[in-house]
Amino acid sequence: MPNPFGAPEIAAHELATSLRDNPDLVWLDVREANEVALVAIEDPRIQHLPLSLLATAQLDALPASVADKETNIVVMCHHGVRSAQVVVWLQQHGWTNVWNLAGGIDEWARVIDPKIGSY
């Protein structure tokens, strides 16, 4: 099901391929720290940027890895709703290559890596 915000999406299996083919892809996890403590994907490219921090610090909260507005970015949350909002927000601020992980970490766990579990 497409997200209600109209954010471009990438399916979990497409992201897995992109991660192999594009080592410079930036993967942002906008879940809160307590959610990351429950379920996390072990990948050094994932950068944790809680939505609550982004909401207060806005552009200042973004990591240096996304300074170039043409950077390829995938944004993830639990089910893909909050991350879709972040994707739209980034687009509104000039980023051009940004996608929402459809279904979030739940979909990743279901399709790619069931051993990480779900919550």
mmCIF file with all atom_site columns, C-alpha atoms in Angstrom:
data_model
loop_
_atom_site.group_PDB
_atom_site.id
_atom_site.type_symbol
_atom_site.label_atom_id
_atom_site.label_alt_id
_atom_site.label_comp_id
_atom_site.label_asym_id
_atom_site.label_entity_id
_atom_site.label_seq_id
_atom_site.pdbx_PDB_ins_code
_atom_site.Cartn_x
_atom_site.Cartn_y
_atom_site.Cartn_z
_atom_site.occupancy
_atom_site.B_iso_or_equiv
_atom_site.pdbx_formal_charge
_atom_site.auth_seq_id
_atom_site.auth_comp_id
_atom_site.auth_asym_id
_atom_site.auth_atom_id
_atom_site.pdbx_PDB_model_num
ATOM 1   C CA . MET A 1 1   ? 0.000  0.000   0.000  1.00 0.00 ? 1   MET A CA 1
ATOM 2   C CA . PRO A 1 2   ? 1.480  3.396   -0.942 1.00 0.00 ? 2   PRO A CA 1
ATOM 3   C CA . ASN A 1 3   ? 2.119  5.829   1.868  1.00 0.00 ? 3   ASN A CA 1
ATOM 4   C CA . PRO A 1 4   ? -0.422 8.620   2.387  1.00 0.00 ? 4   PRO A CA 1
ATOM 5   C CA . PHE A 1 5   ? 2.166  11.356  1.817  1.00 0.00 ? 5   PHE A CA 1
ATOM 6   C CA . GLY A 1 6   ? 3.095  10.483  -1.756 1.00 0.00 ? 6   GLY A CA 1
ATOM 7   C CA . ALA A 1 7   ? 6.736  9.877   -0.880 1.00 0.00 ? 7   ALA A CA 1
ATOM 8   C CA . PRO A 1 8   ? 8.681  7.785   -3.395 1.00 0.00 ? 8   PRO A CA 1
ATOM 9   C CA . GLU A 1 9   ? 9.219  4.305   -2.019 1.00 0.00 ? 9   GLU A CA 1
ATOM 10  C CA . ILE A 1 10  ? 11.678 1.475   -2.348 1.00 0.00 ? 10  ILE A CA 1
ATOM 11  C CA . ALA A 1 11  ? 10.739 -2.124  -1.555 1.00 0.00 ? 11  ALA A CA 1
ATOM 12  C CA . ALA A 1 12  ? 12.880 -4.111  0.870  1.00 0.00 ? 12  ALA A CA 1
ATOM 13  C CA . HIS A 1 13  ? 14.217 -6.440  -1.831 1.00 0.00 ? 13  HIS A CA 1
ATOM 14  C CA . GLU A 1 14  ? 15.111 -3.430  -4.020 1.00 0.00 ? 14  GLU A CA 1
ATOM 15  C CA . LEU A 1 15  ? 16.930 -1.811  -1.108 1.00 0.00 ? 15  LEU A CA 1
ATOM 16  C CA . ALA A 1 16  ? 18.908 -5.001  -0.482 1.00 0.00 ? 16  ALA A CA 1
ATOM 17  C CA . THR A 1 17  ? 20.075 -4.886  -4.111 1.00 0.00 ? 17  THR A CA 1
ATOM 18  C CA . SER A 1 18  ? 20.810 -1.147  -3.918 1.00 0.00 ? 18  SER A CA 1
ATOM 19  C CA . LEU A 1 19  ? 22.918 -1.657  -0.805 1.00 0.00 ? 19  LEU A CA 1
ATOM 20  C CA . ARG A 1 20  ? 25.070 -4.159  -2.703 1.00 0.00 ? 20  ARG A CA 1
ATOM 21  C CA . ASP A 1 21  ? 25.341 -1.981  -5.814 1.00 0.00 ? 21  ASP A CA 1
ATOM 22  C CA . ASN A 1 22  ? 25.649 1.471   -4.225 1.00 0.00 ? 22  ASN A CA 1
ATOM 23  C CA . PRO A 1 23  ? 28.100 1.611   -1.307 1.00 0.00 ? 23  PRO A CA 1
ATOM 24  C CA . ASP A 1 24  ? 27.526 5.363   -0.935 1.00 0.00 ? 24  ASP A CA 1
ATOM 25  C CA . LEU A 1 25  ? 23.808 5.029   -0.238 1.00 0.00 ? 25  LEU A CA 1
ATOM 26  C CA . VAL A 1 26  ? 22.849 6.655   3.076  1.00 0.00 ? 26  VAL A CA 1
ATOM 27  C CA . TRP A 1 27  ? 20.292 4.811   5.200  1.00 0.00 ? 27  TRP A CA 1
ATOM 28  C CA . LEU A 1 28  ? 18.556 6.908   7.870  1.00 0.00 ? 28  LEU A CA 1
ATOM 29  C CA . ASP A 1 29  ? 16.577 5.288   10.692 1.00 0.00 ? 29  ASP A CA 1
ATOM 30  C CA . VAL A 1 30  ? 14.156 7.861   12.124 1.00 0.00 ? 30  VAL A CA 1
ATOM 31  C CA . ARG A 1 31  ? 12.786 5.600   14.863 1.00 0.00 ? 31  ARG A CA 1
ATOM 32  C CA . GLU A 1 32  ? 13.229 6.618   18.486 1.00 0.00 ? 32  GLU A CA 1
ATOM 33  C CA . ALA A 1 33  ? 16.036 5.113   20.596 1.00 0.00 ? 33  ALA A CA 1
ATOM 34  C CA . ASN A 1 34  ? 13.671 2.806   22.486 1.00 0.00 ? 34  ASN A CA 1
ATOM 35  C CA . GLU A 1 35  ? 12.491 1.329   19.166 1.00 0.00 ? 35  GLU A CA 1
ATOM 36  C CA . VAL A 1 36  ? 16.045 0.799   17.937 1.00 0.00 ? 36  VAL A CA 1
ATOM 37  C CA . ALA A 1 37  ? 16.788 -0.994  21.225 1.00 0.00 ? 37  ALA A CA 1
ATOM 38  C CA . LEU A 1 38  ? 13.966 -3.449  20.449 1.00 0.00 ? 38  LEU A CA 1
ATOM 39  C CA . VAL A 1 39  ? 14.856 -4.273  16.839 1.00 0.00 ? 39  VAL A CA 1
ATOM 40  C CA . ALA A 1 40  ? 17.853 -3.141  14.821 1.00 0.00 ? 40  ALA A CA 1
ATOM 41  C CA . ILE A 1 41  ? 19.471 -4.010  11.534 1.00 0.00 ? 41  ILE A CA 1
ATOM 42  C CA . GLU A 1 42  ? 23.209 -4.522  11.881 1.00 0.00 ? 42  GLU A CA 1
ATOM 43  C CA . ASP A 1 43  ? 24.559 -2.437  9.025  1.00 0.00 ? 43  ASP A CA 1
ATOM 44  C CA . PRO A 1 44  ? 27.232 0.231   9.496  1.00 0.00 ? 44  PRO A CA 1
ATOM 45  C CA . ARG A 1 45  ? 25.554 2.434   6.878  1.00 0.00 ? 45  ARG A CA 1
ATOM 46  C CA . ILE A 1 46  ? 22.466 2.953   9.024  1.00 0.00 ? 46  ILE A CA 1
ATOM 47  C CA . GLN A 1 47  ? 22.507 6.310   10.752 1.00 0.00 ? 47  GLN A CA 1
ATOM 48  C CA . HIS A 1 48  ? 20.088 6.824   13.608 1.00 0.00 ? 48  HIS A CA 1
ATOM 49  C CA . LEU A 1 49  ? 18.292 10.174  13.439 1.00 0.00 ? 49  LEU A CA 1
ATOM 50  C CA . PRO A 1 50  ? 15.264 10.111  15.743 1.00 0.00 ? 50  PRO A CA 1
ATOM 51  C CA . LEU A 1 51  ? 12.282 11.948  14.327 1.00 0.00 ? 51  LEU A CA 1
ATOM 52  C CA . SER A 1 52  ? 11.967 13.816  17.636 1.00 0.00 ? 52  SER A CA 1
ATOM 53  C CA . LEU A 1 53  ? 15.456 15.287  17.110 1.00 0.00 ? 53  LEU A CA 1
ATOM 54  C CA . LEU A 1 54  ? 14.704 16.164  13.512 1.00 0.00 ? 54  LEU A CA 1
ATOM 55  C CA . ALA A 1 55  ? 11.478 17.859  14.609 1.00 0.00 ? 55  ALA A CA 1
ATOM 56  C CA . THR A 1 56  ? 13.318 20.151  17.014 1.00 0.00 ? 56  THR A CA 1
ATOM 57  C CA . ALA A 1 57  ? 16.711 20.726  15.377 1.00 0.00 ? 57  ALA A CA 1
ATOM 58  C CA . GLN A 1 58  ? 15.471 20.406  11.784 1.00 0.00 ? 58  GLN A CA 1
ATOM 59  C CA . LEU A 1 59  ? 18.224 20.827  9.176  1.00 0.00 ? 59  LEU A CA 1
ATOM 60  C CA . ASP A 1 60  ? 20.880 21.121  11.889 1.00 0.00 ? 60  ASP A CA 1
ATOM 61  C CA . ALA A 1 61  ? 20.105 17.531  12.940 1.00 0.00 ? 61  ALA A CA 1
ATOM 62  C CA . LEU A 1 62  ? 20.995 16.036  9.570  1.00 0.00 ? 62  LEU A CA 1
ATOM 63  C CA . PRO A 1 63  ? 24.262 14.094  9.448  1.00 0.00 ? 63  PRO A CA 1
ATOM 64  C CA . ALA A 1 64  ? 27.132 15.388  7.321  1.00 0.00 ? 64  ALA A CA 1
ATOM 65  C CA . SER A 1 65  ? 26.716 12.360  5.051  1.00 0.00 ? 65  SER A CA 1
ATOM 66  C CA . VAL A 1 66  ? 23.617 13.963  3.518  1.00 0.00 ? 66  VAL A CA 1
ATOM 67  C CA . ALA A 1 67  ? 25.040 17.462  3.032  1.00 0.00 ? 67  ALA A CA 1
ATOM 68  C CA . ASP A 1 68  ? 25.037 16.946  -0.731 1.00 0.00 ? 68  ASP A CA 1
ATOM 69  C CA . LYS A 1 69  ? 21.397 17.230  -1.753 1.00 0.00 ? 69  LYS A CA 1
ATOM 70  C CA . GLU A 1 70  ? 21.970 14.692  -4.543 1.00 0.00 ? 70  GLU A CA 1
ATOM 71  C CA . THR A 1 71  ? 23.033 11.970  -2.093 1.00 0.00 ? 71  THR A CA 1
ATOM 72  C CA . ASN A 1 72  ? 21.042 8.740   -2.437 1.00 0.00 ? 72  ASN A CA 1
ATOM 73  C CA . ILE A 1 73  ? 19.094 8.399   0.815  1.00 0.00 ? 73  ILE A CA 1
ATOM 74  C CA . VAL A 1 74  ? 16.686 5.760   2.099  1.00 0.00 ? 74  VAL A CA 1
ATOM 75  C CA . VAL A 1 75  ? 14.664 6.632   5.193  1.00 0.00 ? 75  VAL A CA 1
ATOM 76  C CA . MET A 1 76  ? 13.217 3.959   7.470  1.00 0.00 ? 76  MET A CA 1
ATOM 77  C CA . CYS A 1 77  ? 10.939 3.768   10.498 1.00 0.00 ? 77  CYS A CA 1
ATOM 78  C CA . HIS A 1 78  ? 8.751  1.028   12.000 1.00 0.00 ? 78  HIS A CA 1
ATOM 79  C CA . HIS A 1 79  ? 6.076  0.752   9.285  1.00 0.00 ? 79  HIS A CA 1
ATOM 80  C CA . GLY A 1 80  ? 7.062  3.430   6.764  1.00 0.00 ? 80  GLY A CA 1
ATOM 81  C CA . VAL A 1 81  ? 4.720  6.240   7.809  1.00 0.00 ? 81  VAL A CA 1
ATOM 82  C CA . ARG A 1 82  ? 7.023  8.540   9.790  1.00 0.00 ? 82  ARG A CA 1
ATOM 83  C CA . SER A 1 83  ? 9.838  7.921   7.331  1.00 0.00 ? 83  SER A CA 1
ATOM 84  C CA . ALA A 1 84  ? 7.531  8.897   4.451  1.00 0.00 ? 84  ALA A CA 1
ATOM 85  C CA . GLN A 1 85  ? 6.967  12.229  6.180  1.00 0.00 ? 85  GLN A CA 1
ATOM 86  C CA . VAL A 1 86  ? 10.733 12.722  6.467  1.00 0.00 ? 86  VAL A CA 1
ATOM 87  C CA . VAL A 1 87  ? 11.195 11.887  2.774  1.00 0.00 ? 87  VAL A CA 1
ATOM 88  C CA . VAL A 1 88  ? 8.644  14.536  1.779  1.00 0.00 ? 88  VAL A CA 1
ATOM 89  C CA . TRP A 1 89  ? 10.258 17.042  4.163  1.00 0.00 ? 89  TRP A CA 1
ATOM 90  C CA . LEU A 1 90  ? 13.703 16.374  2.664  1.00 0.00 ? 90  LEU A CA 1
ATOM 91  C CA . GLN A 1 91  ? 12.280 16.823  -0.838 1.00 0.00 ? 91  GLN A CA 1
ATOM 92  C CA . GLN A 1 92  ? 10.730 20.125  0.202  1.00 0.00 ? 92  GLN A CA 1
ATOM 93  C CA . HIS A 1 93  ? 14.195 21.216  1.345  1.00 0.00 ? 93  HIS A CA 1
ATOM 94  C CA . GLY A 1 94  ? 15.870 20.327  -1.946 1.00 0.00 ? 94  GLY A CA 1
ATOM 95  C CA . TRP A 1 95  ? 16.984 16.686  -1.711 1.00 0.00 ? 95  TRP A CA 1
ATOM 96  C CA . THR A 1 96  ? 16.308 14.884  -4.973 1.00 0.00 ? 96  THR A CA 1
ATOM 97  C CA . ASN A 1 97  ? 17.285 11.221  -4.469 1.00 0.00 ? 97  ASN A CA 1
ATOM 98  C CA . VAL A 1 98  ? 15.401 10.153  -1.368 1.00 0.00 ? 98  VAL A CA 1
ATOM 99  C CA . TRP A 1 99  ? 13.120 7.159   -0.824 1.00 0.00 ? 99  TRP A CA 1
ATOM 100 C CA . ASN A 1 100 ? 10.976 5.702   1.913  1.00 0.00 ? 100 ASN A CA 1
ATOM 101 C CA . LEU A 1 101 ? 11.501 2.036   2.821  1.00 0.00 ? 101 LEU A CA 1
ATOM 102 C CA . ALA A 1 102 ? 8.011  0.700   2.107  1.00 0.00 ? 102 ALA A CA 1
ATOM 103 C CA . GLY A 1 103 ? 6.700  -1.103  5.176  1.00 0.00 ? 103 GLY A CA 1
ATOM 104 C CA . GLY A 1 104 ? 9.657  0.017   7.290  1.00 0.00 ? 104 GLY A CA 1
ATOM 105 C CA . ILE A 1 105 ? 11.798 -2.267  9.391  1.00 0.00 ? 105 ILE A CA 1
ATOM 106 C CA . ASP A 1 106 ? 8.811  -4.601  9.790  1.00 0.00 ? 106 ASP A CA 1
ATOM 107 C CA . GLU A 1 107 ? 8.852  -5.283  6.056  1.00 0.00 ? 107 GLU A CA 1
ATOM 108 C CA . TRP A 1 108 ? 12.638 -5.673  6.063  1.00 0.00 ? 108 TRP A CA 1
ATOM 109 C CA . ALA A 1 109 ? 12.315 -8.273  8.830  1.00 0.00 ? 109 ALA A CA 1
ATOM 110 C CA . ARG A 1 110 ? 9.544  -10.087 6.980  1.00 0.00 ? 110 ARG A CA 1
ATOM 111 C CA . VAL A 1 111 ? 11.191 -10.146 3.539  1.00 0.00 ? 111 VAL A CA 1
ATOM 112 C CA . ILE A 1 112 ? 14.961 -9.879  4.050  1.00 0.00 ? 112 ILE A CA 1
ATOM 113 C CA . ASP A 1 113 ? 16.053 -10.707 7.598  1.00 0.00 ? 113 ASP A CA 1
ATOM 114 C CA . PRO A 1 114 ? 13.480 -12.492 9.806  1.00 0.00 ? 114 PRO A CA 1
ATOM 115 C CA . LYS A 1 115 ? 16.077 -13.144 12.519 1.00 0.00 ? 115 LYS A CA 1
ATOM 116 C CA . ILE A 1 116 ? 16.020 -9.480  13.609 1.00 0.00 ? 116 ILE A CA 1
ATOM 117 C CA . GLY A 1 117 ? 12.448 -9.956  14.841 1.00 0.00 ? 117 GLY A CA 1
ATOM 118 C CA . SER A 1 118 ? 9.682  -7.409  15.027 1.00 0.00 ? 118 SER A CA 1
ATOM 119 C CA . TYR A 1 119 ? 7.779  -5.384  17.577 1.00 0.00 ? 119 TYR A CA 1
#
